[in-house]
Amino acid sequence: MRILFVGDVVGRPGRDAVEALLPGMRERLDVDVCIVNGENIANGIGITPRLADRLLAAGADAITLGNHAWRREEIGPYLASSQVVVRPANFQTSAPGRGLAVVEARDGTPVAVINLLGSLFLDPAHSMWEIVDELVDEALGATPVVVVDVHAEATSEKVALASWLDGRATAVLGTHTHVQTADGRVLPGGTAALTDVGMTGPHDSVIGVETALAIRRMRTGMPVRFETASAGVRLEGAVVTCDRETGRATAIEPVRVPWP
Ligand SMILES: [Fe+2]
């Protein structure tokens, strides 16, 4: 089974790239199931119900989020009723939505999708370490194919989580930094890991933001209204190959596709 994970879709350029590229990529890469991180799709920050529906229509089977999940208030009720759009599981217990979804791959195989938030700079309500074992057990009750999106700033947290889940999760894939890392590997127990899958959006930028605006804010320390950049658009992510019976991964390949 082949799982395509698409990294953080940023703003309109990212959305346009997904809508243009994803249907063809699903064919060409022989993808059985596709998961997309969509937390930056609404003007670079947050997601709306309409944009979530567009990602699903473009070929995402599940959508994961991150620290900006609540930036658009209207997503709350949508998450409360969605079975395929997940937010980090370690938000407040009362937050709408869920951190685990089970979706169907092309052949009907169930695929569990878990979303977690790291601690550094992101201040989750609970440490992901306090809930991850129970969550993975719940996922394994439904299917051996378990994909974890660990949305985190620190490489150490993401690398540590991949090792902790080795042999239990099919893949532990990092998101949030918007810079693809070169450490894709299958760990000894059969868990595919990549510290960050990268960004689907404008790469001639500072992680998606117009370069001059990001630098001005850093240089002056003054508030600067950020705008999403537009040039150097790429779809980035990873393809994980796994055994659908055991859930063990056999390969992980990074994906970087320029658009247009
Ligand atoms: Fe993020």
mmCIF file of N, CA and C and ligand atoms in Angstrom, residues 8 37 39-40 65-68 117 122 151-152 175-178, ligand 1:
data_model
loop_
_atom_site.group_PDB
_atom_site.id
_atom_site.type_symbol
_atom_site.label_atom_id
_atom_site.label_comp_id
_atom_site.label_asym_id
_atom_site.label_seq_id
_atom_site.Cartn_x
_atom_site.Cartn_y
_atom_site.Cartn_z
ATOM 1 N N ASP A 8 2.402 20.804 4.756
ATOM 2 C CA ASP A 8 1.660 22.025 5.047
ATOM 3 C C ASP A 8 1.338 22.867 3.807
ATOM 4 N N ASN A 37 -1.710 17.967 5.253
ATOM 5 C CA ASN A 37 -1.742 18.914 6.370
ATOM 6 C C ASN A 37 -2.242 20.245 5.829
ATOM 7 N N GLU A 39 -3.227 23.151 7.789
ATOM 8 C CA GLU A 39 -3.437 24.178 8.817
ATOM 9 C C GLU A 39 -3.045 25.587 8.391
ATOM 10 N N ASN A 40 -2.392 25.728 7.233
ATOM 11 C CA ASN A 40 -1.984 27.069 6.779
ATOM 12 C C ASN A 40 -2.676 27.471 5.477
ATOM 13 N N LEU A 65 -4.137 18.998 11.044
ATOM 14 C CA LEU A 65 -3.973 20.431 11.338
ATOM 15 C C LEU A 65 -2.791 20.621 12.281
ATOM 16 N N GLY A 66 -2.814 21.701 13.062
ATOM 17 C CA GLY A 66 -1.676 21.985 13.936
ATOM 18 C C GLY A 66 -1.984 23.144 14.861
ATOM 19 N N ASN A 67 -0.951 23.936 15.174
ATOM 20 C CA ASN A 67 -1.108 24.998 16.161
ATOM 21 C C ASN A 67 -2.064 26.098 15.730
ATOM 22 N N HIS A 68 -2.293 26.254 14.417
ATOM 23 C CA HIS A 68 -3.205 27.304 13.938
ATOM 24 C C HIS A 68 -4.621 26.787 13.687
ATOM 25 N N LEU A 117 0.630 17.514 18.620
ATOM 26 C CA LEU A 117 1.335 18.788 18.658
ATOM 27 C C LEU A 117 2.533 18.674 19.608
ATOM 28 N N LEU A 122 4.843 25.674 21.118
ATOM 29 C CA LEU A 122 3.468 25.458 20.654
ATOM 30 C C LEU A 122 2.455 25.293 21.798
ATOM 31 N N HIS A 151 3.112 17.506 14.575
ATOM 32 C CA HIS A 151 3.260 18.904 14.176
ATOM 33 C C HIS A 151 4.092 19.587 15.258
ATOM 34 N N ALA A 152 5.365 19.819 14.981
ATOM 35 C CA ALA A 152 6.259 20.252 16.047
ATOM 36 C C ALA A 152 7.418 21.064 15.494
ATOM 37 N N THR A 175 5.558 17.752 10.624
ATOM 38 C CA THR A 175 5.090 18.930 9.884
ATOM 39 C C THR A 175 5.408 20.155 10.736
ATOM 40 N N HIS A 176 5.086 21.335 10.222
ATOM 41 C CA HIS A 176 5.154 22.635 10.907
ATOM 42 C C HIS A 176 6.357 23.490 10.523
ATOM 43 N N THR A 177 7.544 22.920 10.316
ATOM 44 C CA THR A 177 8.681 23.824 10.052
ATOM 45 C C THR A 177 8.708 24.315 8.617
ATOM 46 N N HIS A 178 7.999 23.643 7.726
ATOM 47 C CA HIS A 178 7.911 24.028 6.305
ATOM 48 C C HIS A 178 9.215 23.825 5.542
HETATM 49 FE FE FE B 1 2.197 25.005 12.372
#
